[in-house]
mmCIF file of C-alpha atoms and ligand atoms in Angstrom:
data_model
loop_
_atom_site.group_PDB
_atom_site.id
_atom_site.type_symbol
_atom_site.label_atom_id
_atom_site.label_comp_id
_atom_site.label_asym_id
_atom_site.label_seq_id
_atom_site.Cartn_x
_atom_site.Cartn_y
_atom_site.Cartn_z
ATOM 1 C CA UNK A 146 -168.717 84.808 42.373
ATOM 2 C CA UNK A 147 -171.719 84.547 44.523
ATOM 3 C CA UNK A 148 -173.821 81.441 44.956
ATOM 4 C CA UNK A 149 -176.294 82.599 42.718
ATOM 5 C CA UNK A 150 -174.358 82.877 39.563
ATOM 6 C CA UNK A 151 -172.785 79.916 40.372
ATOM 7 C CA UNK A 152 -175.455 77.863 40.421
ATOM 8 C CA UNK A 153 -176.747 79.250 36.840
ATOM 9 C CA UNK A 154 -173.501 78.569 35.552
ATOM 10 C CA UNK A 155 -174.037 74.793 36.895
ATOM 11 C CA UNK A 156 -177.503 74.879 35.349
ATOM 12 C CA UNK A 157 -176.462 76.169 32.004
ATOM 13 C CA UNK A 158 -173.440 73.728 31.882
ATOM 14 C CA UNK A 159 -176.377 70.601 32.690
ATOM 15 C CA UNK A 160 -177.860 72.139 29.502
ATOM 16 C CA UNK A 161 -175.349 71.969 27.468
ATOM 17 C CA UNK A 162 -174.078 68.579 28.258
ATOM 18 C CA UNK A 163 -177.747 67.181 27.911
ATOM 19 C CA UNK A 164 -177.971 68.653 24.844
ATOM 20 C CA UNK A 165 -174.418 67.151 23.430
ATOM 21 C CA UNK A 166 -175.586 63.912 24.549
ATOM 22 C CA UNK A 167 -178.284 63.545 23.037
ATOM 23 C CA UNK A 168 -176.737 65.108 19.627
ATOM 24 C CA UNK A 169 -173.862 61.932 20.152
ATOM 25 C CA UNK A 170 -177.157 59.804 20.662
ATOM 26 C CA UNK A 171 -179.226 61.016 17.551
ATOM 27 C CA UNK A 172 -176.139 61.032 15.599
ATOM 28 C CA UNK A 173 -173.817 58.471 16.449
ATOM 29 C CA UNK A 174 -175.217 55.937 18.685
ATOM 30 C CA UNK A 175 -178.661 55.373 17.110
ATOM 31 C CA UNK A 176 -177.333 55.213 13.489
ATOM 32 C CA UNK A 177 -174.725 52.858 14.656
ATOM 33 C CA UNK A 178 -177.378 50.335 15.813
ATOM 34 C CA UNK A 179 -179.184 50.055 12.566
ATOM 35 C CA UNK A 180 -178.614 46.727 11.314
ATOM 36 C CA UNK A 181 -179.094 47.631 7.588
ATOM 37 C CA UNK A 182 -175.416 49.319 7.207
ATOM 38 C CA UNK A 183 -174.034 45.736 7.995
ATOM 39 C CA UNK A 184 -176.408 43.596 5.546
ATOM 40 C CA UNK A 185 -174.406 43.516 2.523
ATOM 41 C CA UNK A 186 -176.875 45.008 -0.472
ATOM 42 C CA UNK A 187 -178.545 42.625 -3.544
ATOM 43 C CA UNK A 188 -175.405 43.273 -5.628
ATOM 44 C CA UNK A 189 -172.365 43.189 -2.845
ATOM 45 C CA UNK A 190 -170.372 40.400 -3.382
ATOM 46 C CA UNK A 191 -167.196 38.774 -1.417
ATOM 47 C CA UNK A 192 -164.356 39.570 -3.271
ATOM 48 C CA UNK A 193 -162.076 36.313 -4.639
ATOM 49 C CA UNK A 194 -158.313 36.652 -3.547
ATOM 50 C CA UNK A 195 -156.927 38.241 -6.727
ATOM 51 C CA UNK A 196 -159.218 40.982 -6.217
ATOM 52 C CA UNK A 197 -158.558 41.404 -2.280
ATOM 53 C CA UNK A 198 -154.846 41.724 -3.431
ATOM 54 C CA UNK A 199 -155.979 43.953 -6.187
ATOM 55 C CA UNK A 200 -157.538 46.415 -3.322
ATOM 56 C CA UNK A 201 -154.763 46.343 -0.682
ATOM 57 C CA UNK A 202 -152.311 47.816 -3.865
ATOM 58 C CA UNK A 203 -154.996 50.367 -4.316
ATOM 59 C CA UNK A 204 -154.766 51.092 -0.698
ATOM 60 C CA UNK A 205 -150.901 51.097 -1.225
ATOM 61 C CA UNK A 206 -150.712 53.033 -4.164
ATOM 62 C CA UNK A 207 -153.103 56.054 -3.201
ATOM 63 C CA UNK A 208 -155.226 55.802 -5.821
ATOM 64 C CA UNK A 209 -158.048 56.814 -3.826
ATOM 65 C CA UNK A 210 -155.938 60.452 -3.666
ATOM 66 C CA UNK A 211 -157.322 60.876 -7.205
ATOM 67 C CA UNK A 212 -160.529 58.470 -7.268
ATOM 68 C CA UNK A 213 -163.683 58.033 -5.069
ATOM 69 C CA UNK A 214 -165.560 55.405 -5.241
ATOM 70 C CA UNK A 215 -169.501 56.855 -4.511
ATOM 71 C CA UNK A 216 -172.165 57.944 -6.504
ATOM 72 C CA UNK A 217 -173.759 60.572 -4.494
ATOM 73 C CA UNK A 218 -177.733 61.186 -4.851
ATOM 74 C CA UNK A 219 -176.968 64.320 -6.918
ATOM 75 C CA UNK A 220 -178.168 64.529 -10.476
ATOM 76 C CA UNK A 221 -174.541 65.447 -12.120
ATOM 77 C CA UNK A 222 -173.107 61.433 -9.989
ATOM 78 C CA UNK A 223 -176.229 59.884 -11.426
ATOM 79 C CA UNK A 224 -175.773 60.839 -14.869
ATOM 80 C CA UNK A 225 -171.820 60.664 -14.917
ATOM 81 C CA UNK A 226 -170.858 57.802 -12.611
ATOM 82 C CA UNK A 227 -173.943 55.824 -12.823
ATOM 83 C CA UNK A 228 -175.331 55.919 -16.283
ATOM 84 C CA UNK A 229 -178.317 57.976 -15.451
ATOM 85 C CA UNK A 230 -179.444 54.813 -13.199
ATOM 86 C CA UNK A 231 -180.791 56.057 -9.569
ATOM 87 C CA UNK A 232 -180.723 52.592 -8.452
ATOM 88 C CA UNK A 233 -177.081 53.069 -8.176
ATOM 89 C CA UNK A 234 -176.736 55.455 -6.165
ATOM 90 C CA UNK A 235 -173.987 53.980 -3.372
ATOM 91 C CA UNK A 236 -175.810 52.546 -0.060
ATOM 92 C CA UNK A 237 -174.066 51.232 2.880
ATOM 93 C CA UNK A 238 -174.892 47.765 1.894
ATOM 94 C CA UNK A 239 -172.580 47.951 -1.073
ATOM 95 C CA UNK A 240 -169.334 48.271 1.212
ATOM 96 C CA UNK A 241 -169.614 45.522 3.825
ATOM 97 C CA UNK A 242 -167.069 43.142 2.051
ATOM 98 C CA UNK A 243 -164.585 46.293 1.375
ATOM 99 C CA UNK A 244 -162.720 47.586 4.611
ATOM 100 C CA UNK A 245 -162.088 50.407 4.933
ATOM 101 C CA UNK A 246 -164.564 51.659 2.401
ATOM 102 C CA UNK A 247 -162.783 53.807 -0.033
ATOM 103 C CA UNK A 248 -164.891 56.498 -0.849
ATOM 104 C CA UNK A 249 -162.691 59.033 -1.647
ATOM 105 C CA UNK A 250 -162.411 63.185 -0.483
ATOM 106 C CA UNK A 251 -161.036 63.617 -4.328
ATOM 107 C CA UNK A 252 -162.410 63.103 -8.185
ATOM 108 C CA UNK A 253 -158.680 63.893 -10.054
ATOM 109 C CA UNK A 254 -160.184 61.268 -12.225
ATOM 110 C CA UNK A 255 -163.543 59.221 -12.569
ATOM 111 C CA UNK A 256 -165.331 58.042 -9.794
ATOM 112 C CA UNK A 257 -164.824 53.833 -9.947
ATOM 113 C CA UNK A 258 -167.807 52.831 -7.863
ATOM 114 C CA UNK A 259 -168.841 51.150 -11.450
ATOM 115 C CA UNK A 260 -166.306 51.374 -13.282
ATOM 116 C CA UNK A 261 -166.239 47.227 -13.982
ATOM 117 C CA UNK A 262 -169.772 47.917 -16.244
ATOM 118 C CA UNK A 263 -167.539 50.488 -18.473
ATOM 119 C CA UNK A 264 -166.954 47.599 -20.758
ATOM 120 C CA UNK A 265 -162.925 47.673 -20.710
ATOM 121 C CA UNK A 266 -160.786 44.801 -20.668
ATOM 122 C CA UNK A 267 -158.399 43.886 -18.349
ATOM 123 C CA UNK A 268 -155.650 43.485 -20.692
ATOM 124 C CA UNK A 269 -157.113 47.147 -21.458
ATOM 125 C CA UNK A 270 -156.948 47.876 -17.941
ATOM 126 C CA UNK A 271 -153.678 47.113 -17.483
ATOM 127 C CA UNK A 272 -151.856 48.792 -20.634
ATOM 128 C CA UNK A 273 -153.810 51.870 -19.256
ATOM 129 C CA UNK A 274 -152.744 51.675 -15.465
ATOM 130 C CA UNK A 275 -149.092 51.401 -17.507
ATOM 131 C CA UNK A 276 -149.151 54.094 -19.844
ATOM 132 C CA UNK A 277 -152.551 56.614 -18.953
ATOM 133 C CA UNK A 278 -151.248 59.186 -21.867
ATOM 134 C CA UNK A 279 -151.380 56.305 -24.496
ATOM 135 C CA UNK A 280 -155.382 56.237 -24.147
ATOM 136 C CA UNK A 281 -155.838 60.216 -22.478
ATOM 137 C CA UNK A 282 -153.014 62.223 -24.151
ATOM 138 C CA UNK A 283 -154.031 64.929 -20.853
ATOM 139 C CA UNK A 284 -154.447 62.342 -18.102
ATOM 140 C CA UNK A 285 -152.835 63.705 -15.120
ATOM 141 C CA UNK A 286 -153.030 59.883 -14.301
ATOM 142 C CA UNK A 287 -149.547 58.568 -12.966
ATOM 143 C CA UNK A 288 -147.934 55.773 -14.980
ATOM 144 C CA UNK A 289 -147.780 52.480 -13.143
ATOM 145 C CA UNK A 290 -145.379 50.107 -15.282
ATOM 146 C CA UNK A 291 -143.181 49.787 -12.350
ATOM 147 C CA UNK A 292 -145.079 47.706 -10.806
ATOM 148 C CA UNK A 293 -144.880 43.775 -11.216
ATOM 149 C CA UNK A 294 -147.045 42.300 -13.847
ATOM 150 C CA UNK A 295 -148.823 40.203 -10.946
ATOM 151 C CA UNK A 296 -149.865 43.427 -8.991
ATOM 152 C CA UNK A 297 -151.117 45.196 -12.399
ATOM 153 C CA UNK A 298 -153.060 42.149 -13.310
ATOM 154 C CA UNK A 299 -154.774 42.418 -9.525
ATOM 155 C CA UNK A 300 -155.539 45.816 -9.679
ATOM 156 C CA UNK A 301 -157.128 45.616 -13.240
ATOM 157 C CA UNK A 302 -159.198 42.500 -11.495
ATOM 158 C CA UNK A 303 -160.318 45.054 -8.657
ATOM 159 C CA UNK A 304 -161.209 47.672 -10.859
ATOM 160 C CA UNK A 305 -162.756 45.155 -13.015
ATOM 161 C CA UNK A 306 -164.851 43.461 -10.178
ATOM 162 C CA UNK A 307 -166.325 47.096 -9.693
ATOM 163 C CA UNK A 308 -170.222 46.400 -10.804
ATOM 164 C CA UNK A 309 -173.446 45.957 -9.798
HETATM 165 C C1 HEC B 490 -152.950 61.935 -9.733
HETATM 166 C C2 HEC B 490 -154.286 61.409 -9.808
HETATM 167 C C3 HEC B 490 -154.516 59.943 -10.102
HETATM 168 C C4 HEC B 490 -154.037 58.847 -9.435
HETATM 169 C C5 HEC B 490 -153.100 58.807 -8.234
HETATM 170 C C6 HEC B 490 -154.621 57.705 -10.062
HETATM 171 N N1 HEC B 490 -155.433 58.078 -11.098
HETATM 172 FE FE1 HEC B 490 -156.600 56.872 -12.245
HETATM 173 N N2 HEC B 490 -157.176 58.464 -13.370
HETATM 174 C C7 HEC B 490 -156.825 59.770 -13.142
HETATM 175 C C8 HEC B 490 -157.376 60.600 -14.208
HETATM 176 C C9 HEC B 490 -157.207 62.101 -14.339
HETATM 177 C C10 HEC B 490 -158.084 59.738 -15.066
HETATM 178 C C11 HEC B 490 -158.846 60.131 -16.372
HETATM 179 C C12 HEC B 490 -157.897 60.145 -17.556
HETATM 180 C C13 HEC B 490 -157.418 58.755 -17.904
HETATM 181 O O1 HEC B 490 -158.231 57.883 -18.244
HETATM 182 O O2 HEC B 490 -156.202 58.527 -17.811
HETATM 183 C C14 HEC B 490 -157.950 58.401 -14.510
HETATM 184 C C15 HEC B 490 -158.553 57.272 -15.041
HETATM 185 C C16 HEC B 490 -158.563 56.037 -14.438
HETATM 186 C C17 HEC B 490 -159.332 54.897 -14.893
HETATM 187 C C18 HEC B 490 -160.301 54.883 -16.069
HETATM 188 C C19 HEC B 490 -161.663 55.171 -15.523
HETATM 189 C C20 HEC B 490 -162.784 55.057 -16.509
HETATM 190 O O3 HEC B 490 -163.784 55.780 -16.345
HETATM 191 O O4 HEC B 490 -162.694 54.251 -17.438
HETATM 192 C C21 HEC B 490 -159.043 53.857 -14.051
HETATM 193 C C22 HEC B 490 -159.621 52.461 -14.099
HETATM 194 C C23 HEC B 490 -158.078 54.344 -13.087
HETATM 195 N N3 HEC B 490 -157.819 55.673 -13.344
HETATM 196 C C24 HEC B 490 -157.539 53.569 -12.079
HETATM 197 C C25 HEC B 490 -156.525 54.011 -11.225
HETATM 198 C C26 HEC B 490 -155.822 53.148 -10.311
HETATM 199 C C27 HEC B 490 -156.078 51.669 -10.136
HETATM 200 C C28 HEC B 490 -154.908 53.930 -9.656
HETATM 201 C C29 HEC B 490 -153.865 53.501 -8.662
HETATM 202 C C30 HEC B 490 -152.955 52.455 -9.066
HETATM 203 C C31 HEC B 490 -155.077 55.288 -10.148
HETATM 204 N N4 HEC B 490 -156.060 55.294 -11.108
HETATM 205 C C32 HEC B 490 -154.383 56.388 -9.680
HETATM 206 C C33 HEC B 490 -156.076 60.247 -12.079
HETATM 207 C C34 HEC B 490 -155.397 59.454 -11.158
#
Protein backbone atom coordinates (compact mmCIF):
# COMPACT_ATOMS: atom_id res chain seq x y z
CA UNK A 1 0.00 0.00 0.00
CA UNK A 2 1.24 3.41 -0.75
CA UNK A 3 1.02 6.36 1.58
CA UNK A 4 -1.79 7.69 -0.09
CA UNK A 5 -4.28 4.99 0.41
CA UNK A 6 -3.13 4.64 3.64
CA UNK A 7 -3.85 7.70 4.83
CA UNK A 8 -7.62 7.52 3.36
CA UNK A 9 -7.98 4.40 5.03
CA UNK A 10 -6.90 6.36 8.40
CA UNK A 11 -9.34 9.10 7.42
CA UNK A 12 -12.25 6.88 6.70
CA UNK A 13 -11.58 4.79 9.91
CA UNK A 14 -11.66 8.62 12.00
CA UNK A 15 -15.11 8.68 10.31
CA UNK A 16 -16.37 5.88 11.33
CA UNK A 17 -15.33 5.92 14.88
CA UNK A 18 -16.69 9.60 15.19
CA UNK A 19 -19.68 8.56 13.91
CA UNK A 20 -20.09 5.36 16.46
CA UNK A 21 -19.39 7.68 19.15
CA UNK A 22 -21.59 9.86 18.82
CA UNK A 23 -24.41 7.07 17.99
CA UNK A 24 -23.18 5.51 21.82
CA UNK A 25 -23.63 9.29 22.87
CA UNK A 26 -27.17 10.00 21.32
CA UNK A 27 -28.20 6.65 22.32
CA UNK A 28 -26.79 5.49 25.38
CA UNK A 29 -25.06 8.12 27.25
CA UNK A 30 -27.53 11.03 26.90
CA UNK A 31 -30.65 8.89 27.67
CA UNK A 32 -28.86 7.50 30.60
CA UNK A 33 -28.52 10.98 32.17
CA UNK A 34 -32.14 11.86 32.13
CA UNK A 35 -33.24 11.98 35.55
CA UNK A 36 -36.94 11.16 34.79
CA UNK A 37 -36.27 7.18 34.26
CA UNK A 38 -35.20 7.18 38.03
CA UNK A 39 -38.24 9.33 39.55
CA UNK A 40 -40.60 6.71 40.40
CA UNK A 41 -44.13 7.74 38.46
CA UNK A 42 -47.58 9.15 40.45
CA UNK A 43 -48.71 5.52 40.87
CA UNK A 44 -45.21 3.50 41.64
CA UNK A 45 -45.22 2.35 44.92
CA UNK A 46 -42.49 0.43 47.26
CA UNK A 47 -43.48 -2.90 47.43
CA UNK A 48 -44.23 -4.40 51.29
CA UNK A 49 -42.14 -7.66 51.97
CA UNK A 50 -44.79 -10.25 51.06
CA UNK A 51 -44.88 -8.82 47.75
CA UNK A 52 -40.91 -8.50 47.28
CA UNK A 53 -40.99 -12.31 48.11
CA UNK A 54 -43.91 -12.66 45.84
CA UNK A 55 -41.54 -11.18 42.85
CA UNK A 56 -38.24 -13.00 43.55
CA UNK A 57 -40.60 -16.54 43.05
CA UNK A 58 -41.73 -14.94 39.87
CA UNK A 59 -38.18 -14.40 39.01
CA UNK A 60 -37.62 -18.09 40.15
CA UNK A 61 -40.36 -19.62 38.54
CA UNK A 62 -40.04 -18.05 34.91
CA UNK A 63 -43.15 -16.73 34.71
CA UNK A 64 -41.98 -13.91 32.80
CA UNK A 65 -41.19 -16.87 29.92
CA UNK A 66 -44.96 -16.67 29.34
CA UNK A 67 -45.94 -13.04 30.73
CA UNK A 68 -44.70 -9.43 30.10
CA UNK A 69 -45.43 -6.98 32.08
CA UNK A 70 -45.78 -3.59 29.51
CA UNK A 71 -48.41 -2.00 27.84
CA UNK A 72 -46.87 -0.77 24.74
CA UNK A 73 -48.29 2.60 23.03
CA UNK A 74 -50.01 0.42 20.39
CA UNK A 75 -53.76 0.51 20.08
CA UNK A 76 -54.33 -3.53 20.35
CA UNK A 77 -51.96 -3.09 24.46
CA UNK A 78 -54.22 -0.16 25.13
CA UNK A 79 -57.39 -1.77 24.57
CA UNK A 80 -56.36 -5.36 25.88
CA UNK A 81 -53.93 -4.79 28.74
CA UNK A 82 -55.01 -1.43 29.76
CA UNK A 83 -58.72 -1.11 29.49
CA UNK A 84 -58.70 1.25 26.62
CA UNK A 85 -56.90 3.81 29.17
CA UNK A 86 -53.76 5.65 27.36
CA UNK A 87 -52.73 6.91 30.62
CA UNK A 88 -51.45 3.50 31.19
CA UNK A 89 -49.38 3.02 28.88
CA UNK A 90 -45.97 1.67 30.90
CA UNK A 91 -43.31 4.65 31.53
CA UNK A 92 -40.03 4.22 33.10
CA UNK A 93 -41.26 5.74 36.24
CA UNK A 94 -43.48 2.77 36.92
CA UNK A 95 -40.38 0.31 37.40
CA UNK A 96 -38.00 2.07 39.77
CA UNK A 97 -39.05 -0.04 42.90
CA UNK A 98 -38.96 -3.43 40.64
CA UNK A 99 -35.31 -4.65 39.73
CA UNK A 100 -34.78 -5.98 37.20
CA UNK A 101 -37.87 -4.75 35.45
CA UNK A 102 -39.69 -7.67 34.07
CA UNK A 103 -41.00 -6.74 30.94
CA UNK A 104 -41.12 -9.72 29.20
CA UNK A 105 -39.85 -10.88 25.24
CA UNK A 106 -43.17 -13.30 25.47
CA UNK A 107 -47.26 -12.92 25.82
CA UNK A 108 -48.02 -17.07 26.25
CA UNK A 109 -50.57 -15.50 28.47
CA UNK A 110 -51.85 -11.91 29.49
CA UNK A 111 -49.70 -9.18 29.92
CA UNK A 112 -49.78 -8.45 34.10
CA UNK A 113 -48.61 -4.86 34.06
CA UNK A 114 -52.37 -4.37 35.60
CA UNK A 115 -53.44 -7.26 36.24
CA UNK A 116 -54.16 -6.29 40.26
CA UNK A 117 -57.29 -3.85 38.74
CA UNK A 118 -58.78 -7.25 37.06
CA UNK A 119 -60.87 -7.55 40.14
CA UNK A 120 -59.72 -11.26 41.22
CA UNK A 121 -59.14 -12.36 44.58
CA UNK A 122 -56.27 -13.67 45.99
CA UNK A 123 -57.78 -16.70 47.31
CA UNK A 124 -58.85 -16.64 43.44
CA UNK A 125 -55.41 -16.06 42.57
CA UNK A 126 -54.09 -18.72 44.21
CA UNK A 127 -56.59 -21.72 43.33
CA UNK A 128 -55.74 -20.47 39.74
CA UNK A 129 -51.81 -20.37 39.99
CA UNK A 130 -52.78 -24.19 41.43
CA UNK A 131 -54.99 -25.55 38.99
CA UNK A 132 -55.02 -22.94 35.55
CA UNK A 133 -57.42 -25.67 33.65
CA UNK A 134 -60.04 -25.40 36.54
CA UNK A 135 -60.80 -21.61 35.43
CA UNK A 136 -59.25 -21.92 31.39
CA UNK A 137 -60.05 -25.55 30.39
CA UNK A 138 -57.11 -24.53 27.30
CA UNK A 139 -54.62 -22.65 29.47
CA UNK A 140 -51.29 -23.73 28.44
CA UNK A 141 -50.62 -22.21 31.98
CA UNK A 142 -48.41 -24.67 34.16
CA UNK A 143 -49.95 -25.86 37.42
CA UNK A 144 -48.20 -24.55 40.49
CA UNK A 145 -49.64 -26.62 43.59
CA UNK A 146 -46.22 -27.76 44.34
CA UNK A 147 -45.30 -25.00 45.68
CA UNK A 148 -45.71 -24.13 49.52
CA UNK A 149 -48.85 -22.42 50.48
CA UNK A 150 -46.59 -19.39 51.78
CA UNK A 151 -44.94 -18.86 48.28
CA UNK A 152 -48.53 -19.14 46.45
CA UNK A 153 -49.99 -16.71 48.86
CA UNK A 154 -46.82 -14.20 47.87
CA UNK A 155 -47.12 -14.54 44.41
CA UNK A 156 -50.98 -13.98 44.37
CA UNK A 157 -49.92 -10.69 46.64
CA UNK A 158 -47.46 -9.66 43.70
CA UNK A 159 -49.77 -10.20 41.08
CA UNK A 160 -52.31 -8.62 43.18
CA UNK A 161 -50.19 -5.44 44.02
CA UNK A 162 -50.07 -5.02 40.09
CA UNK A 163 -52.21 -1.54 39.71
CA UNK A 164 -52.14 1.82 39.14
C1 LIG B 1 -46.17 -21.67 29.75
C2 LIG B 1 -46.62 -20.31 29.88
C3 LIG B 1 -46.99 -19.75 31.23
C4 LIG B 1 -46.24 -19.68 32.37
C5 LIG B 1 -44.83 -20.21 32.60
C6 LIG B 1 -47.02 -18.98 33.33
N1 LIG B 1 -48.24 -18.62 32.81
FE1 LIG B 1 -49.68 -17.50 33.70
N2 LIG B 1 -50.89 -17.74 32.09
C7 LIG B 1 -50.55 -18.39 30.93
C8 LIG B 1 -51.72 -18.41 30.05
C9 LIG B 1 -51.77 -19.04 28.67
C10 LIG B 1 -52.75 -17.74 30.72
C11 LIG B 1 -54.21 -17.50 30.21
C12 LIG B 1 -55.09 -18.69 30.55
C13 LIG B 1 -55.31 -18.82 32.03
O1 LIG B 1 -55.88 -17.91 32.66
O2 LIG B 1 -54.89 -19.84 32.60
C14 LIG B 1 -52.20 -17.32 32.00
C15 LIG B 1 -52.90 -16.58 32.94
C16 LIG B 1 -52.34 -16.04 34.08
C17 LIG B 1 -53.01 -15.12 34.98
C18 LIG B 1 -54.41 -14.54 34.79
C19 LIG B 1 -54.25 -13.23 34.09
C20 LIG B 1 -55.51 -12.43 33.94
O3 LIG B 1 -55.61 -11.68 32.95
O4 LIG B 1 -56.39 -12.53 34.79
C21 LIG B 1 -52.14 -14.86 36.00
C22 LIG B 1 -52.37 -13.93 37.17
C23 LIG B 1 -50.94 -15.63 35.75
N3 LIG B 1 -51.09 -16.33 34.57
C24 LIG B 1 -49.84 -15.63 36.58
C25 LIG B 1 -48.73 -16.46 36.39
C26 LIG B 1 -47.67 -16.61 37.36
C27 LIG B 1 -47.60 -15.89 38.69
C28 LIG B 1 -46.78 -17.50 36.83
C29 LIG B 1 -45.54 -18.06 37.48
C30 LIG B 1 -45.70 -18.70 38.77
C31 LIG B 1 -47.27 -17.88 35.52
N4 LIG B 1 -48.47 -17.23 35.29
C32 LIG B 1 -46.61 -18.71 34.64
C33 LIG B 1 -49.32 -18.93 30.62
C34 LIG B 1 -48.26 -19.08 31.51
Amino acid sequence: MNRLSDNVAYLIGGILLTILLIGVNLTVILPLMDESLYKPSSRARPMSATEEKGFAIYKREGCWYCHSMQVRRTESDVKLWAGGNKELVSKPGDYVYMWPALWGTQRNGPDLMWVGSRGISVERQVEHLKDPRKFVPYSNMPSYDHLPEDELLALAEFIMSRKP
